[in-house]
mmCIF file of C-alpha atoms in Angstrom:
data_model
loop_
_atom_site.group_PDB
_atom_site.id
_atom_site.type_symbol
_atom_site.label_atom_id
_atom_site.label_comp_id
_atom_site.label_asym_id
_atom_site.label_seq_id
_atom_site.Cartn_x
_atom_site.Cartn_y
_atom_site.Cartn_z
ATOM 1 C CA MET A 247 190.558 -97.772 57.406
ATOM 2 C CA ARG A 248 187.513 -98.130 55.167
ATOM 3 C CA ILE A 249 184.744 -99.724 57.214
ATOM 4 C CA ALA A 250 181.242 -100.561 55.982
ATOM 5 C CA VAL A 251 178.338 -100.259 58.408
ATOM 6 C CA ALA A 252 175.371 -102.491 57.562
ATOM 7 C CA GLY A 253 172.357 -100.784 59.070
ATOM 8 C CA GLY A 254 174.299 -97.537 59.347
ATOM 9 C CA THR A 255 171.173 -95.391 59.678
ATOM 10 C CA GLY A 256 169.766 -97.113 62.786
ATOM 11 C CA THR A 257 170.063 -96.216 66.469
ATOM 12 C CA VAL A 258 173.579 -97.617 66.914
ATOM 13 C CA GLY A 259 174.502 -97.461 63.234
ATOM 14 C CA LYS A 260 174.367 -93.657 63.099
ATOM 15 C CA LEU A 261 176.611 -93.476 66.152
ATOM 16 C CA VAL A 262 179.087 -96.008 64.725
ATOM 17 C CA VAL A 263 179.362 -93.893 61.573
ATOM 18 C CA GLU A 264 179.871 -90.816 63.746
ATOM 19 C CA VAL A 265 182.614 -92.470 65.823
ATOM 20 C CA LEU A 266 184.386 -93.824 62.729
ATOM 21 C CA ARG A 267 184.526 -90.372 61.144
ATOM 22 C CA GLU A 268 185.630 -88.738 64.399
ATOM 23 C CA ARG A 269 188.559 -91.150 64.490
ATOM 24 C CA GLY A 270 189.579 -90.495 60.907
ATOM 25 C CA HIS A 271 188.197 -93.651 59.269
ATOM 26 C CA GLU A 272 186.066 -93.812 56.139
ATOM 27 C CA ALA A 273 182.550 -95.028 56.871
ATOM 28 C CA VAL A 274 180.522 -96.692 54.110
ATOM 29 C CA VAL A 275 176.823 -96.771 55.015
ATOM 30 C CA LEU A 276 174.956 -99.845 53.740
ATOM 31 C CA ALA A 277 171.244 -99.052 53.801
ATOM 32 C CA ARG A 278 168.329 -98.590 51.438
ATOM 33 C CA SER A 279 168.806 -94.819 51.669
ATOM 34 C CA THR A 280 172.284 -95.247 50.129
ATOM 35 C CA GLY A 281 171.074 -97.573 47.364
ATOM 36 C CA VAL A 282 171.850 -100.897 49.056
ATOM 37 C CA ASP A 283 169.237 -103.580 49.748
ATOM 38 C CA LEU A 284 170.908 -106.000 52.131
ATOM 39 C CA ARG A 285 168.025 -108.450 51.946
ATOM 40 C CA THR A 286 168.390 -108.968 48.190
ATOM 41 C CA GLY A 287 172.019 -107.938 47.816
ATOM 42 C CA ALA A 288 171.142 -105.264 45.263
ATOM 43 C CA GLY A 289 173.727 -102.470 45.187
ATOM 44 C CA LEU A 290 176.028 -104.246 47.650
ATOM 45 C CA ASP A 291 179.651 -103.561 46.684
ATOM 46 C CA LEU A 292 182.406 -103.802 49.304
ATOM 47 C CA SER A 293 185.355 -102.967 47.079
ATOM 48 C CA GLY A 294 188.210 -101.524 49.137
ATOM 49 C CA VAL A 295 186.485 -102.242 52.463
ATOM 50 C CA ASP A 296 188.669 -103.553 55.300
ATOM 51 C CA ALA A 297 185.910 -104.550 57.749
ATOM 52 C CA VAL A 298 182.123 -104.741 58.000
ATOM 53 C CA ILE A 299 180.132 -103.924 61.135
ATOM 54 C CA ASP A 300 176.744 -105.657 60.921
ATOM 55 C CA LEU A 301 173.984 -103.791 62.760
ATOM 56 C CA THR A 302 171.077 -104.906 60.599
ATOM 57 C CA SER A 303 167.723 -105.199 62.306
ATOM 58 C CA MET A 304 164.005 -105.562 61.705
ATOM 59 C CA VAL A 305 160.874 -105.130 63.800
ATOM 60 C CA THR A 306 159.091 -108.464 64.223
ATOM 61 C CA ARG A 307 157.940 -110.889 66.898
ATOM 62 C CA SER A 308 158.036 -113.798 64.429
ATOM 63 C CA ALA A 309 160.924 -116.243 64.855
ATOM 64 C CA ALA A 310 160.527 -117.465 61.273
ATOM 65 C CA ALA A 311 160.569 -113.963 59.795
ATOM 66 C CA ALA A 312 163.559 -112.899 61.886
ATOM 67 C CA THR A 313 165.507 -116.057 61.054
ATOM 68 C CA GLU A 314 164.870 -115.725 57.322
ATOM 69 C CA PHE A 315 165.879 -112.058 57.355
ATOM 70 C CA PHE A 316 169.124 -112.468 59.284
ATOM 71 C CA GLU A 317 170.255 -115.573 57.404
ATOM 72 C CA GLN A 318 169.632 -113.916 54.034
ATOM 73 C CA VAL A 319 171.383 -110.682 54.969
ATOM 74 C CA THR A 320 174.371 -112.567 56.379
ATOM 75 C CA ALA A 321 174.660 -114.709 53.234
ATOM 76 C CA ASN A 322 174.620 -111.591 51.051
ATOM 77 C CA LEU A 323 177.221 -109.847 53.172
ATOM 78 C CA HIS A 324 179.467 -112.907 53.111
ATOM 79 C CA ARG A 325 179.292 -113.156 49.322
ATOM 80 C CA ALA A 326 180.208 -109.509 48.931
ATOM 81 C CA GLU A 327 182.951 -109.765 51.564
ATOM 82 C CA GLU A 328 184.549 -112.755 49.869
ATOM 83 C CA ALA A 329 184.418 -111.052 46.482
ATOM 84 C CA ALA A 330 186.085 -107.924 47.864
ATOM 85 C CA GLY A 331 188.591 -109.638 50.152
ATOM 86 C CA VAL A 332 187.142 -108.172 53.364
ATOM 87 C CA ARG A 333 189.141 -109.465 56.323
ATOM 88 C CA HIS A 334 186.827 -108.869 59.294
ATOM 89 C CA HIS A 335 183.089 -109.225 59.978
ATOM 90 C CA VAL A 336 181.922 -107.656 63.257
ATOM 91 C CA LEU A 337 178.463 -108.543 64.556
ATOM 92 C CA LEU A 338 176.397 -106.946 67.304
ATOM 93 C CA GLY A 339 174.356 -109.533 69.212
ATOM 94 C CA ILE A 340 172.028 -109.393 72.218
ATOM 95 C CA VAL A 341 172.936 -110.481 75.741
ATOM 96 C CA GLY A 342 170.747 -113.444 76.694
ATOM 97 C CA SER A 343 169.439 -114.157 73.203
ATOM 98 C CA ASP A 344 170.460 -117.800 73.606
ATOM 99 C CA ALA A 345 168.311 -118.091 76.754
ATOM 100 C CA VAL A 346 165.072 -116.603 75.364
ATOM 101 C CA PRO A 347 163.162 -118.841 72.898
ATOM 102 C CA PHE A 348 161.129 -115.963 71.528
ATOM 103 C CA GLY A 349 160.695 -114.330 68.115
ATOM 104 C CA TYR A 350 163.404 -111.824 67.375
ATOM 105 C CA TYR A 351 165.924 -113.465 69.713
ATOM 106 C CA THR A 352 165.632 -116.738 67.796
ATOM 107 C CA GLY A 353 166.509 -114.844 64.621
ATOM 108 C CA LYS A 354 169.518 -113.219 66.271
ATOM 109 C CA MET A 355 170.837 -116.630 67.290
ATOM 110 C CA ALA A 356 170.463 -117.841 63.699
ATOM 111 C CA GLN A 357 172.449 -114.779 62.641
ATOM 112 C CA GLU A 358 175.235 -115.597 65.111
ATOM 113 C CA ARG A 359 175.446 -119.178 63.848
ATOM 114 C CA ALA A 360 175.607 -117.987 60.237
ATOM 115 C CA VAL A 361 178.485 -115.655 61.068
ATOM 116 C CA GLU A 362 180.351 -118.284 63.079
ATOM 117 C CA ARG A 363 180.261 -120.861 60.283
ATOM 118 C CA GLY A 364 180.800 -118.292 57.530
ATOM 119 C CA PRO A 365 183.910 -117.788 55.393
ATOM 120 C CA VAL A 366 185.029 -114.444 56.859
ATOM 121 C CA PRO A 367 186.945 -114.083 60.168
ATOM 122 C CA TRP A 368 184.618 -112.577 62.735
ATOM 123 C CA THR A 369 184.117 -110.859 66.064
ATOM 124 C CA LEU A 370 180.873 -111.014 68.075
ATOM 125 C CA LEU A 371 179.924 -108.457 70.715
ATOM 126 C CA ARG A 372 176.705 -109.019 72.642
ATOM 127 C CA ALA A 373 175.220 -105.954 74.337
ATOM 128 C CA THR A 374 172.187 -105.364 76.514
ATOM 129 C CA GLN A 375 169.218 -103.174 75.507
ATOM 130 C CA PHE A 376 170.079 -99.558 74.817
ATOM 131 C CA HIS A 377 168.668 -96.641 76.788
ATOM 132 C CA GLU A 378 166.826 -95.691 73.588
ATOM 133 C CA PHE A 379 164.810 -98.927 73.813
ATOM 134 C CA ALA A 380 162.465 -97.136 76.226
ATOM 135 C CA GLY A 381 161.085 -95.028 73.395
ATOM 136 C CA GLN A 382 160.925 -97.682 70.680
ATOM 137 C CA PRO A 383 157.686 -99.467 69.714
ATOM 138 C CA GLN A 384 159.030 -102.963 70.425
ATOM 139 C CA GLY A 385 159.418 -102.019 74.099
ATOM 140 C CA GLY A 386 155.672 -102.321 74.663
ATOM 141 C CA VAL A 387 152.235 -102.635 73.064
ATOM 142 C CA ARG A 388 149.982 -99.558 72.954
ATOM 143 C CA VAL A 389 146.273 -100.072 73.592
ATOM 144 C CA GLY A 390 144.598 -96.669 73.537
ATOM 145 C CA PRO A 391 146.159 -94.601 76.340
ATOM 146 C CA LEU A 392 147.823 -97.680 77.836
ATOM 147 C CA THR A 393 151.248 -99.128 77.125
ATOM 148 C CA LEU A 394 151.439 -102.813 78.053
ATOM 149 C CA VAL A 395 154.982 -103.887 78.925
ATOM 150 C CA PRO A 396 156.124 -107.450 79.671
ATOM 151 C CA ALA A 397 157.628 -108.069 83.087
ATOM 152 C CA MET A 398 161.337 -107.998 82.317
ATOM 153 C CA ARG A 399 164.604 -107.199 84.064
ATOM 154 C CA VAL A 400 166.891 -105.084 81.880
ATOM 155 C CA ASN A 401 170.384 -103.641 82.129
ATOM 156 C CA PRO A 402 170.366 -100.682 79.700
ATOM 157 C CA VAL A 403 173.572 -99.372 78.164
ATOM 158 C CA ALA A 404 174.335 -96.187 76.230
ATOM 159 C CA ALA A 405 174.166 -96.751 72.472
ATOM 160 C CA ARG A 406 177.156 -94.405 72.083
ATOM 161 C CA GLU A 407 179.263 -96.659 74.313
ATOM 162 C CA VAL A 408 178.244 -99.693 72.262
ATOM 163 C CA ALA A 409 179.229 -97.829 69.095
ATOM 164 C CA GLU A 410 182.637 -96.958 70.506
ATOM 165 C CA ARG A 411 183.275 -100.580 71.480
ATOM 166 C CA LEU A 412 182.267 -101.829 68.028
ATOM 167 C CA VAL A 413 184.689 -99.424 66.343
ATOM 168 C CA ASP A 414 187.469 -100.515 68.717
ATOM 169 C CA LEU A 415 186.822 -104.108 67.663
ATOM 170 C CA ALA A 416 186.484 -103.414 63.936
ATOM 171 C CA VAL A 417 189.885 -101.761 63.615
ATOM 172 C CA GLY A 418 191.566 -104.684 65.347
ATOM 173 C CA ALA A 419 192.000 -108.349 64.474
ATOM 174 C CA PRO A 420 189.070 -110.810 64.545
ATOM 175 C CA GLN A 421 188.601 -112.235 68.056
ATOM 176 C CA GLY A 422 185.548 -114.497 67.908
ATOM 177 C CA ARG A 423 183.146 -113.817 70.772
ATOM 178 C CA VAL A 424 184.368 -111.090 73.113
ATOM 179 C CA ARG A 425 183.177 -110.038 76.555
ATOM 180 C CA ASP A 426 179.556 -108.886 76.703
ATOM 181 C CA LEU A 427 178.789 -105.209 77.274
ATOM 182 C CA GLY A 428 176.072 -104.209 79.724
ATOM 183 C CA GLY A 429 174.923 -101.040 81.428
ATOM 184 C CA PRO A 430 175.921 -99.864 84.897
ATOM 185 C CA ALA A 431 172.596 -100.718 86.586
ATOM 186 C CA GLU A 432 169.585 -103.004 86.403
ATOM 187 C CA LEU A 433 165.934 -101.933 86.445
ATOM 188 C CA PRO A 434 162.502 -103.259 85.432
ATOM 189 C CA LEU A 435 161.558 -102.538 81.813
ATOM 190 C CA ASP A 436 158.194 -101.035 82.778
ATOM 191 C CA ASP A 437 159.933 -98.601 85.132
ATOM 192 C CA MET A 438 162.337 -97.629 82.342
ATOM 193 C CA ILE A 439 159.474 -96.930 79.920
ATOM 194 C CA ARG A 440 157.449 -95.125 82.596
ATOM 195 C CA ARG A 441 160.370 -92.790 83.337
ATOM 196 C CA TYR A 442 160.873 -92.119 79.633
ATOM 197 C CA ALA A 443 157.189 -91.303 79.145
ATOM 198 C CA ALA A 444 157.249 -88.884 82.081
ATOM 199 C CA ALA A 445 160.472 -87.214 80.917
ATOM 200 C CA THR A 446 159.131 -86.684 77.389
ATOM 201 C CA GLY A 447 155.719 -85.458 78.517
ATOM 202 C CA ARG A 448 153.831 -88.288 76.873
ATOM 203 C CA GLY A 449 151.940 -89.153 80.038
ATOM 204 C CA ASP A 450 151.360 -92.770 79.030
ATOM 205 C CA ARG A 451 149.906 -95.140 81.582
ATOM 206 C CA VAL A 452 152.323 -98.074 81.684
ATOM 207 C CA LEU A 453 151.086 -101.472 82.870
ATOM 208 C CA ARG A 454 153.300 -104.496 83.411
ATOM 209 C CA PHE A 455 152.096 -107.993 82.558
ATOM 210 C CA PRO A 456 153.759 -111.416 82.870
ATOM 211 C CA LEU A 457 154.498 -112.927 79.465
ATOM 212 C CA PRO A 458 153.591 -116.652 79.590
ATOM 213 C CA GLY A 459 155.845 -119.592 78.791
ATOM 214 C CA LYS A 460 159.610 -120.127 78.850
ATOM 215 C CA ALA A 461 160.373 -116.781 77.263
ATOM 216 C CA GLY A 462 158.342 -114.871 79.838
ATOM 217 C CA ARG A 463 160.039 -116.728 82.663
ATOM 218 C CA ALA A 464 163.460 -115.988 81.168
ATOM 219 C CA PHE A 465 162.609 -112.294 80.908
ATOM 220 C CA ARG A 466 161.486 -112.146 84.542
ATOM 221 C CA GLN A 467 164.535 -114.057 85.771
ATOM 222 C CA GLY A 468 166.967 -111.625 84.163
ATOM 223 C CA ALA A 469 168.122 -113.508 81.074
ATOM 224 C CA LEU A 470 168.733 -110.172 79.325
ATOM 225 C CA VAL A 471 170.928 -108.807 82.127
ATOM 226 C CA ALA A 472 174.692 -108.946 81.582
ATOM 227 C CA GLY A 473 176.557 -111.437 83.762
ATOM 228 C CA PRO A 474 179.298 -110.740 86.319
ATOM 229 C CA ASP A 475 182.078 -111.180 83.749
ATOM 230 C CA ALA A 476 180.672 -108.579 81.343
ATOM 231 C CA ASP A 477 182.198 -105.180 80.711
ATOM 232 C CA ARG A 478 180.084 -102.253 81.896
ATOM 233 C CA GLY A 479 179.162 -98.937 80.348
ATOM 234 C CA THR A 480 179.244 -95.835 82.527
ATOM 235 C CA GLN A 481 176.241 -93.696 81.517
ATOM 236 C CA THR A 482 173.169 -94.482 83.609
ATOM 237 C CA PHE A 483 169.627 -94.408 82.261
ATOM 238 C CA GLU A 484 168.920 -91.348 84.418
ATOM 239 C CA GLN A 485 171.898 -89.499 82.924
ATOM 240 C CA TRP A 486 170.785 -90.430 79.424
ATOM 241 C CA LEU A 487 167.285 -89.075 80.123
ATOM 242 C CA GLU A 488 168.760 -85.783 81.353
ATOM 243 C CA ASN A 489 171.025 -85.457 78.321
ATOM 244 C CA SER A 490 168.308 -86.302 75.797
ATOM 245 C CA ASN A 491 165.875 -83.585 76.935
#
């Protein structure tokens, strides 16, 4: 199959492309580095594509900015998909995004709604934070030698396992929303980042703080942890740390 990967150079995107090629599929990377601007639609041509896996992302804490970005990208993808006769749109969402009224998560919910009401048959997989989240800037706020991390319960999953699940879904028929995918264990976000800093020799001092309001309460209560009916990955955060060093 010929499958386009929107955001194919990101953390999960690179792995999706890798898995597709390992399994004998043709991967079409949609990113600025390949001449495609998904926000404007420039260079977006899906001729001959059977399915699109949407992994687009941006770094922001603004709900308005995230919503505008995801709605525009989805509209552009839908136009190109309709023009090319693409039969399947696969979206990666975030577990608990509907329970956290905060910035980026609000944008992801707008993206889900746009896909659900769009013209192309779709599949939605929500996953928890990836192990790699521990080393990404949105995981905390650096203030000199300190990294401030909101009090949050997380359930990290291997990005490779998410990529494999997305490819499984893309080569099949559209299913609507499927079972969530979470990691094998739960841990506090600050502990996750602290372990990553120690393993990579960064020596950061990590301090946890309670984020105020409904979003902060949702984070602390485990809104981003996969529920009992979710599927579970197998690689633990500790195993990922060992394999990445």
